[in-house]
PDB file of C-alpha atoms in Angstrom:
ATOM      1  CA  UNK A 492      91.569 108.406 112.926  1.00 82.00           C
ATOM      2  CA  UNK A 493      92.763 104.864 112.578  1.00 87.00           C
ATOM      3  CA  UNK A 494      90.467 101.864 112.488  1.00 93.00           C
ATOM      4  CA  UNK A 495      91.294  98.185 112.848  1.00 97.00           C
ATOM      5  CA  UNK A 496      88.878  95.557 111.582  1.00 96.00           C
ATOM      6  CA  UNK A 497      88.804  91.906 112.485  1.00 96.00           C
ATOM      7  CA  UNK A 498      85.775  90.552 110.681  1.00 93.00           C
ATOM      8  CA  UNK A 499      85.991  86.903 111.761  1.00 89.00           C
ATOM      9  CA  UNK A 500      84.568  86.613 115.291  1.00 89.00           C
ATOM     10  CA  UNK A 501      85.605  82.974 115.794  1.00 95.00           C
ATOM     11  CA  UNK A 502      87.820  80.324 114.269  1.00 96.00           C
ATOM     12  CA  UNK A 503      88.607  76.743 115.091  1.00 97.00           C
ATOM     13  CA  UNK A 504      91.603  74.634 114.123  1.00 97.00           C
ATOM     14  CA  UNK A 505      92.759  71.095 114.725  1.00 97.00           C
ATOM     15  CA  UNK A 506      95.865  70.698 116.851  1.00 97.00           C
ATOM     16  CA  UNK A 507      99.074  70.633 114.734  1.00 97.00           C
ATOM     17  CA  UNK A 508      97.388  72.334 111.778  1.00 98.00           C
ATOM     18  CA  UNK A 509      97.917  75.853 110.470  1.00 98.00           C
ATOM     19  CA  UNK A 510      95.452  78.709 110.854  1.00 98.00           C
ATOM     20  CA  UNK A 511      95.400  82.274 109.549  1.00 98.00           C
ATOM     21  CA  UNK A 512      93.684  85.130 111.357  1.00 98.00           C
ATOM     22  CA  UNK A 513      92.739  88.168 109.296  1.00 97.00           C
ATOM     23  CA  UNK A 514      93.060  91.861 110.094  1.00 97.00           C
ATOM     24  CA  UNK A 515      92.633  94.970 107.995  1.00 97.00           C
ATOM     25  CA  UNK A 516      93.233  98.552 108.996  1.00 97.00           C
ATOM     26  CA  UNK A 517      92.611 101.997 107.672  1.00 96.00           C
ATOM     27  CA  UNK A 518      95.009 104.897 108.089  1.00 94.00           C
ATOM     28  CA  UNK A 519      96.438 107.840 106.246  1.00 92.00           C
ATOM     29  CA  UNK A 520      99.699 107.509 108.186  1.00 90.00           C
ATOM     30  CA  UNK A 521     102.828 106.290 106.447  1.00 88.00           C
ATOM     31  CA  UNK A 522     104.847 105.514 109.559  1.00 90.00           C
ATOM     32  CA  UNK A 523     103.330 102.963 111.916  1.00 94.00           C
ATOM     33  CA  UNK A 524     103.646  99.615 113.632  1.00 95.00           C
ATOM     34  CA  UNK A 525     101.234  96.707 113.702  1.00 97.00           C
ATOM     35  CA  UNK A 526     100.942  94.133 116.457  1.00 97.00           C
ATOM     36  CA  UNK A 527      99.159  90.933 117.322  1.00 98.00           C
ATOM     37  CA  UNK A 528      98.304  90.344 120.975  1.00 97.00           C
ATOM     38  CA  UNK A 529      96.984  87.131 122.506  1.00 96.00           C
ATOM     39  CA  UNK A 530      94.512  87.104 125.393  1.00 92.00           C
ATOM     40  CA  UNK A 531      94.079  83.624 126.911  1.00 91.00           C
ATOM     41  CA  UNK A 532      91.263  82.834 129.369  1.00 87.00           C
ATOM     42  CA  UNK A 533      93.394  84.361 132.145  1.00 82.00           C
ATOM     43  CA  UNK A 534      92.735  87.660 130.266  1.00 82.00           C
ATOM     44  CA  UNK A 535      96.355  88.805 130.352  1.00 85.00           C
ATOM     45  CA  UNK A 536      97.355  90.557 127.097  1.00 89.00           C
ATOM     46  CA  UNK A 537     100.486  88.946 125.652  1.00 93.00           C
ATOM     47  CA  UNK A 538     102.465  90.433 122.791  1.00 95.00           C
ATOM     48  CA  UNK A 539     102.821  87.880 119.991  1.00 97.00           C
ATOM     49  CA  UNK A 540     104.493  89.709 117.125  1.00 97.00           C
ATOM     50  CA  UNK A 541     105.309  93.163 115.760  1.00 96.00           C
ATOM     51  CA  UNK A 542     105.638  94.503 112.211  1.00 97.00           C
ATOM     52  CA  UNK A 543     107.148  97.828 111.234  1.00 94.00           C
ATOM     53  CA  UNK A 544     105.359  99.389 108.275  1.00 93.00           C
ATOM     54  CA  UNK A 545     108.606 100.456 106.616  1.00 92.00           C
ATOM     55  CA  UNK A 546     109.864  96.867 106.489  1.00 91.00           C
ATOM     56  CA  UNK A 547     108.884  94.792 103.484  1.00 88.00           C
ATOM     57  CA  UNK A 548     109.959  91.546 105.112  1.00 94.00           C
ATOM     58  CA  UNK A 549     107.229  89.815 107.078  1.00 96.00           C
ATOM     59  CA  UNK A 550     107.920  89.344 110.793  1.00 96.00           C
ATOM     60  CA  UNK A 551     108.324  85.828 112.211  1.00 96.00           C
ATOM     61  CA  UNK A 552     108.442  84.603 115.804  1.00 95.00           C
ATOM     62  CA  UNK A 553     108.796  80.824 116.054  1.00 96.00           C
ATOM     63  CA  UNK A 554     105.417  79.348 114.983  1.00 97.00           C
ATOM     64  CA  UNK A 555     103.890  82.786 114.426  1.00 98.00           C
ATOM     65  CA  UNK A 556     104.328  84.771 111.236  1.00 98.00           C
ATOM     66  CA  UNK A 557     102.520  87.625 109.542  1.00 98.00           C
ATOM     67  CA  UNK A 558     101.502  88.431 106.014  1.00 97.00           C
ATOM     68  CA  UNK A 559     101.784  92.206 105.783  1.00 97.00           C
ATOM     69  CA  UNK A 560     100.315  93.739 102.650  1.00 96.00           C
ATOM     70  CA  UNK A 561     100.833  97.485 103.043  1.00 94.00           C
ATOM     71  CA  UNK A 562      99.026  98.575  99.873  1.00 94.00           C
ATOM     72  CA  UNK A 563      96.011  96.460 100.774  1.00 95.00           C
ATOM     73  CA  UNK A 564      96.266  97.500 104.458  1.00 96.00           C
ATOM     74  CA  UNK A 565      96.104  93.898 105.486  1.00 97.00           C
ATOM     75  CA  UNK A 566      97.957  92.235 108.366  1.00 97.00           C
ATOM     76  CA  UNK A 567      97.148  88.564 108.901  1.00 98.00           C
ATOM     77  CA  UNK A 568      98.635  86.232 111.509  1.00 98.00           C
ATOM     78  CA  UNK A 569      99.582  82.671 110.630  1.00 98.00           C
ATOM     79  CA  UNK A 570      99.954  80.142 113.418  1.00 98.00           C
ATOM     80  CA  UNK A 571     101.735  76.962 112.357  1.00 98.00           C
ATOM     81  CA  UNK A 572     101.603  73.647 114.208  1.00 98.00           C
ATOM     82  CA  UNK A 573      98.744  74.887 116.393  1.00 98.00           C
ATOM     83  CA  UNK A 574      98.897  73.882 120.040  1.00 97.00           C
ATOM     84  CA  UNK A 575      96.180  73.652 122.666  1.00 97.00           C
ATOM     85  CA  UNK A 576      97.828  76.556 124.477  1.00 95.00           C
ATOM     86  CA  UNK A 577      97.145  78.774 121.463  1.00 97.00           C
ATOM     87  CA  UNK A 578      93.448  78.790 122.385  1.00 97.00           C
ATOM     88  CA  UNK A 579      92.792  82.461 123.118  1.00 96.00           C
ATOM     89  CA  UNK A 580      91.360  85.708 121.854  1.00 95.00           C
ATOM     90  CA  UNK A 581      93.702  87.382 119.349  1.00 97.00           C
ATOM     91  CA  UNK A 582      93.748  91.145 118.871  1.00 96.00           C
ATOM     92  CA  UNK A 583      95.266  93.042 116.000  1.00 97.00           C
ATOM     93  CA  UNK A 584      96.538  96.500 116.991  1.00 97.00           C
ATOM     94  CA  UNK A 585      97.820  99.624 115.243  1.00 97.00           C
ATOM     95  CA  UNK A 586     100.237 102.237 116.505  1.00 95.00           C
ATOM     96  CA  UNK A 587     101.046 105.413 114.604  1.00 90.00           C
ATOM     97  CA  UNK A 588     104.476 106.847 115.165  1.00 85.00           C
ATOM     98  CA  UNK A 589     104.097 110.587 114.662  1.00 71.00           C
ATOM     99  CA  UNK A 590     103.941 111.164 118.422  1.00 66.00           C
ATOM    100  CA  UNK A 591     106.965 109.015 119.104  1.00 67.00           C
ATOM    101  CA  UNK A 592     107.330 106.000 121.325  1.00 67.00           C
ATOM    102  CA  UNK A 593     104.522 107.052 123.646  1.00 77.00           C
ATOM    103  CA  UNK A 594     101.815 106.317 121.119  1.00 89.00           C
ATOM    104  CA  UNK A 595      98.590 104.543 121.928  1.00 93.00           C
ATOM    105  CA  UNK A 596      97.496 101.203 120.543  1.00 96.00           C
ATOM    106  CA  UNK A 597      94.239 101.015 118.593  1.00 96.00           C
ATOM    107  CA  UNK A 598      92.777  97.528 118.802  1.00 96.00           C
ATOM    108  CA  UNK A 599      90.410  95.507 116.657  1.00 96.00           C
ATOM    109  CA  UNK A 600      87.472  93.653 118.209  1.00 94.00           C
ATOM    110  CA  UNK A 601      89.438  90.419 118.405  1.00 95.00           C
ATOM    111  CA  UNK A 602      88.926  86.893 117.189  1.00 96.00           C
ATOM    112  CA  UNK A 603      88.381  83.856 119.369  1.00 95.00           C
ATOM    113  CA  UNK A 604      90.573  80.960 118.314  1.00 97.00           C
ATOM    114  CA  UNK A 605      89.847  77.461 119.566  1.00 97.00           C
ATOM    115  CA  UNK A 606      92.382  74.681 119.049  1.00 97.00           C
ATOM    116  CA  UNK A 607      90.739  71.243 119.028  1.00 97.00           C
ATOM    117  CA  UNK A 608      92.644  68.192 120.343  1.00 95.00           C
TER     118      UNK A 608
ATOM    119  CA  UNK B 321     111.684  87.885 133.072  1.00 75.00           C
ATOM    120  CA  UNK B 322     110.438  91.293 134.260  1.00 78.00           C
ATOM    121  CA  UNK B 323     106.701  91.851 134.066  1.00 90.00           C
ATOM    122  CA  UNK B 324     104.057  94.455 134.772  1.00 95.00           C
ATOM    123  CA  UNK B 325     102.083  93.792 137.940  1.00 95.00           C
ATOM    124  CA  UNK B 326      98.700  95.160 138.972  1.00 96.00           C
ATOM    125  CA  UNK B 327      96.784  95.230 142.230  1.00 96.00           C
ATOM    126  CA  UNK B 328      94.157  94.354 143.185  1.00 96.00           C
ATOM    127  CA  UNK B 329      93.165  91.626 140.766  1.00 95.00           C
ATOM    128  CA  UNK B 330      89.497  92.283 141.485  1.00 97.00           C
ATOM    129  CA  UNK B 331      87.867  95.332 143.060  1.00 97.00           C
ATOM    130  CA  UNK B 332      84.210  95.643 143.924  1.00 98.00           C
ATOM    131  CA  UNK B 333      82.937  99.098 144.765  1.00 97.00           C
ATOM    132  CA  UNK B 334      79.674 100.950 145.115  1.00 97.00           C
ATOM    133  CA  UNK B 335      78.576 103.578 142.666  1.00 97.00           C
ATOM    134  CA  UNK B 336      79.898 107.002 143.650  1.00 97.00           C
ATOM    135  CA  UNK B 337      82.921 105.647 145.515  1.00 98.00           C
ATOM    136  CA  UNK B 338      86.523 106.435 144.645  1.00 98.00           C
ATOM    137  CA  UNK B 339      88.837 103.654 143.537  1.00 98.00           C
ATOM    138  CA  UNK B 340      92.578 103.550 142.968  1.00 97.00           C
ATOM    139  CA  UNK B 341      94.036 100.913 140.707  1.00 98.00           C
ATOM    140  CA  UNK B 342      97.726 100.264 141.107  1.00 97.00           C
ATOM    141  CA  UNK B 343     100.392  99.159 138.677  1.00 97.00           C
ATOM    142  CA  UNK B 344     104.098  98.508 138.903  1.00 96.00           C
ATOM    143  CA  UNK B 345     105.573  98.890 135.409  1.00 96.00           C
ATOM    144  CA  UNK B 346     108.725  97.137 134.224  1.00 94.00           C
ATOM    145  CA  UNK B 347     111.585  98.917 135.965  1.00 91.00           C
ATOM    146  CA  UNK B 348     113.526 100.352 133.018  1.00 90.00           C
ATOM    147  CA  UNK B 349     110.442 101.427 131.067  1.00 93.00           C
ATOM    148  CA  UNK B 350     109.685 105.117 130.634  1.00 91.00           C
ATOM    149  CA  UNK B 351     106.243 105.104 129.026  1.00 94.00           C
ATOM    150  CA  UNK B 352     103.084 104.069 130.822  1.00 96.00           C
ATOM    151  CA  UNK B 353      99.517 103.484 129.734  1.00 97.00           C
ATOM    152  CA  UNK B 354      96.062 102.555 130.949  1.00 98.00           C
ATOM    153  CA  UNK B 355      93.551 100.702 128.814  1.00 98.00           C
ATOM    154  CA  UNK B 356      90.178  99.231 129.634  1.00 97.00           C
ATOM    155  CA  UNK B 357      88.114  96.385 128.266  1.00 94.00           C
ATOM    156  CA  UNK B 358      84.406  96.171 128.917  1.00 94.00           C
ATOM    157  CA  UNK B 359      83.361  92.519 128.940  1.00 87.00           C
ATOM    158  CA  UNK B 360      83.075  91.158 125.412  1.00 82.00           C
ATOM    159  CA  UNK B 361      84.326  94.332 123.784  1.00 87.00           C
ATOM    160  CA  UNK B 362      87.590  95.593 122.385  1.00 89.00           C
ATOM    161  CA  UNK B 363      90.435  97.005 124.414  1.00 94.00           C
ATOM    162  CA  UNK B 364      90.230 100.817 124.548  1.00 96.00           C
ATOM    163  CA  UNK B 365      92.976 103.336 125.234  1.00 97.00           C
ATOM    164  CA  UNK B 366      92.506 105.630 128.219  1.00 98.00           C
ATOM    165  CA  UNK B 367      95.730 107.543 128.800  1.00 97.00           C
ATOM    166  CA  UNK B 368      99.468 107.586 128.189  1.00 95.00           C
ATOM    167  CA  UNK B 369     102.038 109.052 130.566  1.00 94.00           C
ATOM    168  CA  UNK B 370     105.667 110.061 130.219  1.00 92.00           C
ATOM    169  CA  UNK B 371     108.042 112.170 132.257  1.00 89.00           C
ATOM    170  CA  UNK B 372     105.400 112.757 134.940  1.00 90.00           C
ATOM    171  CA  UNK B 373     102.905 114.174 132.480  1.00 92.00           C
ATOM    172  CA  UNK B 374      99.939 112.912 130.528  1.00 94.00           C
ATOM    173  CA  UNK B 375     100.984 112.567 126.880  1.00 92.00           C
ATOM    174  CA  UNK B 376      97.609 111.703 125.429  1.00 93.00           C
ATOM    175  CA  UNK B 377      94.148 110.881 126.720  1.00 95.00           C
ATOM    176  CA  UNK B 378      91.001 109.555 125.124  1.00 95.00           C
ATOM    177  CA  UNK B 379      87.518 111.003 125.354  1.00 95.00           C
ATOM    178  CA  UNK B 380      86.745 108.307 127.944  1.00 94.00           C
ATOM    179  CA  UNK B 381      89.351 109.830 130.272  1.00 96.00           C
ATOM    180  CA  UNK B 382      87.230 112.662 131.635  1.00 94.00           C
ATOM    181  CA  UNK B 383      87.569 114.693 134.841  1.00 95.00           C
ATOM    182  CA  UNK B 384      86.607 111.670 136.933  1.00 96.00           C
ATOM    183  CA  UNK B 385      89.874 109.976 136.002  1.00 97.00           C
ATOM    184  CA  UNK B 386      93.402 110.854 137.044  1.00 97.00           C
ATOM    185  CA  UNK B 387      96.797 109.193 136.886  1.00 97.00           C
ATOM    186  CA  UNK B 388      99.835 109.567 139.051  1.00 95.00           C
ATOM    187  CA  UNK B 389     103.307 108.183 139.514  1.00 92.00           C
ATOM    188  CA  UNK B 390     103.640 108.807 143.249  1.00 85.00           C
ATOM    189  CA  UNK B 391     107.088 107.260 143.568  1.00 86.00           C
ATOM    190  CA  UNK B 392     109.713 105.638 141.377  1.00 77.00           C
ATOM    191  CA  UNK B 393     107.839 102.404 140.902  1.00 86.00           C
ATOM    192  CA  UNK B 394     104.038 102.744 141.102  1.00 93.00           C
ATOM    193  CA  UNK B 395     101.660 104.092 138.482  1.00 96.00           C
ATOM    194  CA  UNK B 396      98.074 104.602 139.585  1.00 97.00           C
ATOM    195  CA  UNK B 397      94.708 105.226 137.995  1.00 98.00           C
ATOM    196  CA  UNK B 398      92.090 106.925 140.167  1.00 98.00           C
ATOM    197  CA  UNK B 399      88.404 107.087 139.414  1.00 98.00           C
ATOM    198  CA  UNK B 400      86.868 109.738 141.664  1.00 96.00           C
ATOM    199  CA  UNK B 401      83.204 108.819 141.591  1.00 95.00           C
ATOM    200  CA  UNK B 402      82.572 105.474 139.955  1.00 97.00           C
ATOM    201  CA  UNK B 403      79.608 104.822 137.691  1.00 96.00           C
ATOM    202  CA  UNK B 404      78.042 101.510 136.718  1.00 97.00           C
ATOM    203  CA  UNK B 405      79.501 101.882 133.231  1.00 95.00           C
ATOM    204  CA  UNK B 406      83.031 101.989 134.675  1.00 97.00           C
ATOM    205  CA  UNK B 407      82.751  98.244 135.287  1.00 97.00           C
ATOM    206  CA  UNK B 408      85.481  96.742 133.125  1.00 97.00           C
ATOM    207  CA  UNK B 409      88.880  95.140 133.098  1.00 96.00           C
ATOM    208  CA  UNK B 410      91.582  97.792 133.474  1.00 97.00           C
ATOM    209  CA  UNK B 411      95.003  97.055 132.025  1.00 97.00           C
ATOM    210  CA  UNK B 412      98.212  98.878 132.764  1.00 97.00           C
ATOM    211  CA  UNK B 413     101.008  98.701 130.187  1.00 96.00           C
ATOM    212  CA  UNK B 414     104.550  99.976 129.961  1.00 95.00           C
ATOM    213  CA  UNK B 415     107.127 100.293 127.219  1.00 93.00           C
ATOM    214  CA  UNK B 416     110.768 101.157 126.690  1.00 92.00           C
ATOM    215  CA  UNK B 417     110.065 102.058 123.087  1.00 87.00           C
ATOM    216  CA  UNK B 418     107.273 100.758 120.889  1.00 88.00           C
ATOM    217  CA  UNK B 419     106.422  97.355 122.352  1.00 91.00           C
ATOM    218  CA  UNK B 420     103.888  97.686 125.115  1.00 94.00           C
ATOM    219  CA  UNK B 421     103.807  95.016 127.806  1.00 95.00           C
ATOM    220  CA  UNK B 422     100.581  94.560 129.678  1.00 95.00           C
ATOM    221  CA  UNK B 423      99.830  93.639 133.264  1.00 95.00           C
ATOM    222  CA  UNK B 424      97.306  90.963 134.200  1.00 93.00           C
ATOM    223  CA  UNK B 425      94.535  93.516 134.682  1.00 95.00           C
ATOM    224  CA  UNK B 426      92.234  94.612 137.498  1.00 97.00           C
ATOM    225  CA  UNK B 427      88.609  93.623 137.172  1.00 96.00           C
ATOM    226  CA  UNK B 428      86.527  96.534 138.481  1.00 98.00           C
ATOM    227  CA  UNK B 429      82.925  95.824 139.361  1.00 98.00           C
ATOM    228  CA  UNK B 430      80.712  98.796 140.249  1.00 97.00           C
ATOM    229  CA  UNK B 431      77.452  97.916 141.990  1.00 97.00           C
TER     230      UNK B 431
END
């Protein structure tokens, strides 16, 4: 079974600064995807970024980027130029690919990020 | 931009009652999912569905739960006899391939 660990329960960052959210995972799979989802106070789950395990290049989406260390099973999210709207719970999630595209997501416990004005 | 919708946004029911939670996935998606999140806890997988069949289900998804795609657009989750511990936020998601897009959730409160 896969496990996803987010050990930091809360973080705070000043607006316009950079923050990194940590995530580690444990799996024996070689073929998988990793995701970060954002859950603002509205509680809707919003996909932030995706990383394919076979890709060495770290994924980037505008102000969001990841540091994917496959050997260390680490997948951190960096948010640059933090904005007040980034205040949310952030979940790291794992998807193994052996069952194809219909695979479930396994989530970590999440981290609450607060952006201070 | 297409999005997943869910109704109702909040459902209050008495223990032992049946509830049906409804979802309209993104129209060209083929894979559908239900997850739940008990307040303050992580999001947990319940079931995945493809080609009118359950693909995978978790140990949470026992005989009290069922899913259905009654027509070309809706995807429903039924809980036959609700328990207090079923109180949670229920999320529907859909995907074309690997990226799952979530609906806004239905908050289920069992009293």
